[in-house]
Amino acid sequence: MKKVAVLMGSDSDFETVAETITQLKAFGIPFEARVISAHRTPYDAERFAKNARGDGFGVIIAAAGKAAHLAGIIAAYTALPVIGLPIKSSTLDGLDSLLSIVQMPAGIPVATVAIGGAQNAALLAAQILAVSDEALAEKLGIFKSEMAESIRARDIKLQARIREL
Ligand code: RP5
């Protein structure tokens, strides 16, 4: 199976990114996680992106906050799918991160998840890899079925609470 790259602009993003890694591990997806900054280590970002396909990666997740240019700069240097994960920043609640990631110019797409949408970043990466991986597609199917069951259980509990009103 191809690997997922989980890049973050700073180790201060790790608290959010940990949820992405947890979900990838739950599916048994191989990954590498790195701190690479679009601004502080731009050459490393370029080199990582240019080598990513040859290094066995199939999808790249790029988490960053504030003026969050990591996903965009990575996408500029590779044709691999890039998923942007906006980190909730302290001053503007992550709106700065979201807009920096989502507003890409035509020609350089970045698939952007919600502010702090760490689990969805992993799920989207899994779904991309599952296009050519039946076993992973099956795991995703089970994940969705279990999620649906948990929602049905919550619905039943809610009906009970309503009856008690
Ligand atoms: C961004 O700046 C990082 O992705 C991080 O979210 C933010 C702050 O970085 P630190 O100053 O905490 O290293 O590049």
PDB file of C-alpha atoms and ligand atoms in Angstrom:
ATOM      1  CA  MET A   1       0.000   0.000   0.000  1.00  0.00           C
ATOM      2  CA  LYS A   2       1.155   3.552  -0.678  1.00  0.00           C
ATOM      3  CA  LYS A   3       2.109   5.601   2.375  1.00  0.00           C
ATOM      4  CA  VAL A   4       0.392   8.742   3.638  1.00  0.00           C
ATOM      5  CA  ALA A   5       2.600  11.704   4.428  1.00  0.00           C
ATOM      6  CA  VAL A   6       1.401  13.694   7.422  1.00  0.00           C
ATOM      7  CA  LEU A   7       3.170  17.041   7.356  1.00  0.00           C
ATOM      8  CA  MET A   8       2.714  19.781   9.917  1.00  0.00           C
ATOM      9  CA  GLY A   9       4.072  23.319   9.873  1.00  0.00           C
ATOM     10  CA  SER A  10       5.120  23.141  13.508  1.00  0.00           C
ATOM     11  CA  ASP A  11       5.248  20.626  16.317  1.00  0.00           C
ATOM     12  CA  SER A  12       2.722  22.919  18.003  1.00  0.00           C
ATOM     13  CA  ASP A  13       0.216  21.469  15.478  1.00  0.00           C
ATOM     14  CA  PHE A  14       0.753  17.947  16.789  1.00  0.00           C
ATOM     15  CA  GLU A  15      -2.072  17.972  19.329  1.00  0.00           C
ATOM     16  CA  THR A  16      -4.534  18.273  16.411  1.00  0.00           C
ATOM     17  CA  VAL A  17      -2.575  16.075  14.004  1.00  0.00           C
ATOM     18  CA  ALA A  18      -2.420  13.233  16.545  1.00  0.00           C
ATOM     19  CA  GLU A  19      -6.073  12.489  15.747  1.00  0.00           C
ATOM     20  CA  THR A  20      -5.170  12.074  12.063  1.00  0.00           C
ATOM     21  CA  ILE A  21      -2.399   9.653  12.965  1.00  0.00           C
ATOM     22  CA  THR A  22      -4.648   7.698  15.330  1.00  0.00           C
ATOM     23  CA  GLN A  23      -7.183   7.182  12.537  1.00  0.00           C
ATOM     24  CA  LEU A  24      -4.528   6.140  10.003  1.00  0.00           C
ATOM     25  CA  LYS A  25      -3.175   3.635  12.536  1.00  0.00           C
ATOM     26  CA  ALA A  26      -6.689   2.271  13.136  1.00  0.00           C
ATOM     27  CA  PHE A  27      -6.905   1.421   9.422  1.00  0.00           C
ATOM     28  CA  GLY A  28      -3.367   0.020   9.344  1.00  0.00           C
ATOM     29  CA  ILE A  29      -2.275   2.609   6.784  1.00  0.00           C
ATOM     30  CA  PRO A  30       1.491   3.180   6.599  1.00  0.00           C
ATOM     31  CA  PHE A  31       2.456   6.801   7.186  1.00  0.00           C
ATOM     32  CA  GLU A  32       5.325   9.130   7.939  1.00  0.00           C
ATOM     33  CA  ALA A  33       4.836  12.282   9.992  1.00  0.00           C
ATOM     34  CA  ARG A  34       7.184  15.259   9.670  1.00  0.00           C
ATOM     35  CA  VAL A  35       7.494  18.869  10.757  1.00  0.00           C
ATOM     36  CA  ILE A  36       8.136  20.820   7.566  1.00  0.00           C
ATOM     37  CA  SER A  37       7.386  24.520   7.279  1.00  0.00           C
ATOM     38  CA  ALA A  38       6.536  26.418   4.107  1.00  0.00           C
ATOM     39  CA  HIS A  39       8.171  29.512   5.563  1.00  0.00           C
ATOM     40  CA  ARG A  40      10.861  28.268   7.938  1.00  0.00           C
ATOM     41  CA  THR A  41      12.117  25.288   5.906  1.00  0.00           C
ATOM     42  CA  PRO A  42      10.907  26.033   2.363  1.00  0.00           C
ATOM     43  CA  TYR A  43      13.676  24.032   0.709  1.00  0.00           C
ATOM     44  CA  ASP A  44      12.714  20.938   2.728  1.00  0.00           C
ATOM     45  CA  ALA A  45       9.094  21.412   1.661  1.00  0.00           C
ATOM     46  CA  GLU A  46      10.097  21.583  -2.002  1.00  0.00           C
ATOM     47  CA  ARG A  47      12.377  18.568  -1.740  1.00  0.00           C
ATOM     48  CA  PHE A  48       9.808  16.497   0.140  1.00  0.00           C
ATOM     49  CA  ALA A  49       7.094  17.249  -2.419  1.00  0.00           C
ATOM     50  CA  LYS A  50       9.325  16.563  -5.424  1.00  0.00           C
ATOM     51  CA  ASN A  51      10.467  13.202  -4.011  1.00  0.00           C
ATOM     52  CA  ALA A  52       7.145  12.114  -2.476  1.00  0.00           C
ATOM     53  CA  ARG A  53       5.901   9.875  -5.302  1.00  0.00           C
ATOM     54  CA  GLY A  54       9.279   8.168  -5.661  1.00  0.00           C
ATOM     55  CA  ASP A  55       9.446   7.748  -1.885  1.00  0.00           C
ATOM     56  CA  GLY A  56       6.264   5.661  -1.950  1.00  0.00           C
ATOM     57  CA  PHE A  57       3.650   8.174  -0.871  1.00  0.00           C
ATOM     58  CA  GLY A  58       0.167   8.177  -2.399  1.00  0.00           C
ATOM     59  CA  VAL A  59      -1.436  11.077  -0.542  1.00  0.00           C
ATOM     60  CA  ILE A  60      -0.068  14.033   1.399  1.00  0.00           C
ATOM     61  CA  ILE A  61      -1.841  15.629   4.358  1.00  0.00           C
ATOM     62  CA  ALA A  62      -0.506  19.080   5.206  1.00  0.00           C
ATOM     63  CA  ALA A  63      -1.571  20.672   8.488  1.00  0.00           C
ATOM     64  CA  ALA A  64      -0.741  24.280   9.219  1.00  0.00           C
ATOM     65  CA  GLY A  65      -2.029  27.304  11.054  1.00  0.00           C
ATOM     66  CA  LYS A  66      -2.078  31.095  10.662  1.00  0.00           C
ATOM     67  CA  ALA A  67      -0.694  32.052   7.193  1.00  0.00           C
ATOM     68  CA  ALA A  68      -0.945  28.378   6.314  1.00  0.00           C
ATOM     69  CA  HIS A  69       0.900  27.941   3.038  1.00  0.00           C
ATOM     70  CA  LEU A  70       2.259  24.429   3.543  1.00  0.00           C
ATOM     71  CA  ALA A  71      -0.448  22.522   1.635  1.00  0.00           C
ATOM     72  CA  GLY A  72      -0.290  24.991  -1.250  1.00  0.00           C
ATOM     73  CA  ILE A  73       3.470  24.895  -1.642  1.00  0.00           C
ATOM     74  CA  ILE A  74       3.497  21.091  -1.457  1.00  0.00           C
ATOM     75  CA  ALA A  75       0.735  20.897  -4.081  1.00  0.00           C
ATOM     76  CA  ALA A  76       2.745  23.224  -6.319  1.00  0.00           C
ATOM     77  CA  TYR A  77       5.574  20.680  -6.508  1.00  0.00           C
ATOM     78  CA  THR A  78       3.686  17.371  -6.858  1.00  0.00           C
ATOM     79  CA  ALA A  79       0.764  15.813  -8.724  1.00  0.00           C
ATOM     80  CA  LEU A  80      -0.085  13.633  -5.712  1.00  0.00           C
ATOM     81  CA  PRO A  81      -3.382  14.542  -4.024  1.00  0.00           C
ATOM     82  CA  VAL A  82      -2.842  17.030  -1.196  1.00  0.00           C
ATOM     83  CA  ILE A  83      -5.258  17.387   1.721  1.00  0.00           C
ATOM     84  CA  GLY A  84      -5.037  20.618   3.701  1.00  0.00           C
ATOM     85  CA  LEU A  85      -5.842  20.552   7.412  1.00  0.00           C
ATOM     86  CA  PRO A  86      -6.376  24.049   8.844  1.00  0.00           C
ATOM     87  CA  ILE A  87      -5.176  24.335  12.439  1.00  0.00           C
ATOM     88  CA  LYS A  88      -7.283  26.404  14.828  1.00  0.00           C
ATOM     89  CA  SER A  89      -5.025  29.367  15.600  1.00  0.00           C
ATOM     90  CA  SER A  90      -5.188  31.342  18.819  1.00  0.00           C
ATOM     91  CA  THR A  91      -5.896  34.780  17.386  1.00  0.00           C
ATOM     92  CA  LEU A  92      -8.404  34.217  14.549  1.00  0.00           C
ATOM     93  CA  ASP A  93      -9.837  30.837  15.574  1.00  0.00           C
ATOM     94  CA  GLY A  94      -8.449  29.128  12.458  1.00  0.00           C
ATOM     95  CA  LEU A  95     -10.299  31.231   9.905  1.00  0.00           C
ATOM     96  CA  ASP A  96      -6.902  32.549   8.782  1.00  0.00           C
ATOM     97  CA  SER A  97      -5.641  28.968   8.350  1.00  0.00           C
ATOM     98  CA  LEU A  98      -8.791  27.862   6.522  1.00  0.00           C
ATOM     99  CA  LEU A  99      -8.745  30.698   4.008  1.00  0.00           C
ATOM    100  CA  SER A 100      -4.992  30.370   3.436  1.00  0.00           C
ATOM    101  CA  ILE A 101      -5.445  26.699   2.556  1.00  0.00           C
ATOM    102  CA  VAL A 102      -8.774  26.646   0.741  1.00  0.00           C
ATOM    103  CA  GLN A 103      -8.390  29.653  -1.549  1.00  0.00           C
ATOM    104  CA  MET A 104      -5.971  28.066  -3.987  1.00  0.00           C
ATOM    105  CA  PRO A 105      -5.608  29.495  -7.492  1.00  0.00           C
ATOM    106  CA  ALA A 106      -6.892  27.492 -10.470  1.00  0.00           C
ATOM    107  CA  GLY A 107      -4.441  24.788 -11.480  1.00  0.00           C
ATOM    108  CA  ILE A 108      -3.179  23.871  -7.992  1.00  0.00           C
ATOM    109  CA  PRO A 109      -5.973  22.105  -6.085  1.00  0.00           C
ATOM    110  CA  VAL A 110      -5.841  21.362  -2.369  1.00  0.00           C
ATOM    111  CA  ALA A 111      -8.673  19.294  -0.842  1.00  0.00           C
ATOM    112  CA  THR A 112      -9.388  21.200   2.354  1.00  0.00           C
ATOM    113  CA  VAL A 113     -11.083  19.724   5.413  1.00  0.00           C
ATOM    114  CA  ALA A 114     -12.694  21.715   8.226  1.00  0.00           C
ATOM    115  CA  ILE A 115     -10.741  23.746  10.786  1.00  0.00           C
ATOM    116  CA  GLY A 116      -9.353  21.085  13.098  1.00  0.00           C
ATOM    117  CA  GLY A 117     -10.873  18.348  10.902  1.00  0.00           C
ATOM    118  CA  ALA A 118      -8.069  15.942  11.724  1.00  0.00           C
ATOM    119  CA  GLN A 119     -10.072  12.719  11.553  1.00  0.00           C
ATOM    120  CA  ASN A 120     -11.620  13.663   8.214  1.00  0.00           C
ATOM    121  CA  ALA A 121      -8.147  14.331   6.786  1.00  0.00           C
ATOM    122  CA  ALA A 122      -7.237  10.725   7.569  1.00  0.00           C
ATOM    123  CA  LEU A 123     -10.547   9.380   6.264  1.00  0.00           C
ATOM    124  CA  LEU A 124     -10.206  11.288   2.999  1.00  0.00           C
ATOM    125  CA  ALA A 125      -6.651  10.021   2.567  1.00  0.00           C
ATOM    126  CA  ALA A 126      -7.909   6.481   3.232  1.00  0.00           C
ATOM    127  CA  GLN A 127     -10.693   6.883   0.682  1.00  0.00           C
ATOM    128  CA  ILE A 128      -8.199   8.055  -1.948  1.00  0.00           C
ATOM    129  CA  LEU A 129      -5.955   5.040  -1.338  1.00  0.00           C
ATOM    130  CA  ALA A 130      -8.995   2.730  -1.256  1.00  0.00           C
ATOM    131  CA  VAL A 131      -9.719   3.502  -4.919  1.00  0.00           C
ATOM    132  CA  SER A 132      -7.072   0.902  -5.741  1.00  0.00           C
ATOM    133  CA  ASP A 133      -7.114  -1.133  -2.504  1.00  0.00           C
ATOM    134  CA  GLU A 134     -10.058  -3.470  -1.915  1.00  0.00           C
ATOM    135  CA  ALA A 135      -9.056  -4.458   1.631  1.00  0.00           C
ATOM    136  CA  LEU A 136      -8.919  -0.803   2.689  1.00  0.00           C
ATOM    137  CA  ALA A 137     -12.255  -0.119   0.956  1.00  0.00           C
ATOM    138  CA  GLU A 138     -13.743  -2.926   3.040  1.00  0.00           C
ATOM    139  CA  LYS A 139     -12.369  -1.392   6.261  1.00  0.00           C
ATOM    140  CA  LEU A 140     -13.910   1.953   5.289  1.00  0.00           C
ATOM    141  CA  GLY A 141     -17.236   0.211   4.670  1.00  0.00           C
ATOM    142  CA  ILE A 142     -17.124  -1.338   8.156  1.00  0.00           C
ATOM    143  CA  PHE A 143     -16.215   2.065   9.639  1.00  0.00           C
ATOM    144  CA  LYS A 144     -19.290   3.635   8.009  1.00  0.00           C
ATOM    145  CA  SER A 145     -21.580   0.801   9.130  1.00  0.00           C
ATOM    146  CA  GLU A 146     -20.379   1.091  12.738  1.00  0.00           C
ATOM    147  CA  MET A 147     -20.838   4.851  12.638  1.00  0.00           C
ATOM    148  CA  ALA A 148     -24.387   4.422  11.336  1.00  0.00           C
ATOM    149  CA  GLU A 149     -25.134   1.919  14.110  1.00  0.00           C
ATOM    150  CA  SER A 150     -23.887   4.336  16.790  1.00  0.00           C
ATOM    151  CA  ILE A 151     -26.138   7.093  15.390  1.00  0.00           C
ATOM    152  CA  ARG A 152     -29.142   4.733  15.391  1.00  0.00           C
ATOM    153  CA  ALA A 153     -28.397   3.872  19.029  1.00  0.00           C
ATOM    154  CA  ARG A 154     -28.311   7.586  19.875  1.00  0.00           C
ATOM    155  CA  ASP A 155     -31.626   8.059  18.068  1.00  0.00           C
ATOM    156  CA  ILE A 156     -33.215   5.307  20.177  1.00  0.00           C
ATOM    157  CA  LYS A 157     -31.878   6.923  23.387  1.00  0.00           C
ATOM    158  CA  LEU A 158     -33.248  10.294  22.281  1.00  0.00           C
ATOM    159  CA  GLN A 159     -36.709   8.814  21.718  1.00  0.00           C
ATOM    160  CA  ALA A 160     -36.618   7.482  25.293  1.00  0.00           C
ATOM    161  CA  ARG A 161     -35.675  10.915  26.660  1.00  0.00           C
ATOM    162  CA  ILE A 162     -38.501  12.519  24.668  1.00  0.00           C
ATOM    163  CA  ARG A 163     -41.033  10.045  26.084  1.00  0.00           C
ATOM    164  CA  GLU A 164     -39.902  11.009  29.621  1.00  0.00           C
ATOM    165  CA  LEU A 165     -40.610  14.714  29.074  1.00  0.00           C
TER     166      LEU A 165
HETATM  167  C1  RP5 B   1       2.359  27.642  11.283  1.00  0.00           C
HETATM  168  O1  RP5 B   1       2.476  28.588  12.285  1.00  0.00           O
HETATM  169  C2  RP5 B   1       2.321  26.319  11.982  1.00  0.00           C
HETATM  170  O2  RP5 B   1       1.637  25.370  11.202  1.00  0.00           O
HETATM  171  C3  RP5 B   1       1.641  26.619  13.284  1.00  0.00           C
HETATM  172  O3  RP5 B   1       0.257  26.306  13.242  1.00  0.00           O
HETATM  173  C4  RP5 B   1       1.808  28.121  13.439  1.00  0.00           C
HETATM  174  C5  RP5 B   1       2.569  28.519  14.668  1.00  0.00           C
HETATM  175  O4  RP5 B   1       3.815  27.840  14.705  1.00  0.00           O
HETATM  176  P1  RP5 B   1       4.732  27.934  16.013  1.00  0.00           P
HETATM  177  O5  RP5 B   1       5.106  29.366  16.174  1.00  0.00           O
HETATM  178  O6  RP5 B   1       3.898  27.428  17.168  1.00  0.00           O
HETATM  179  O7  RP5 B   1       5.926  27.039  15.731  1.00  0.00           O
HETATM  180  O8  RP5 B   1       3.402  27.704  10.371  1.00  0.00           O
END
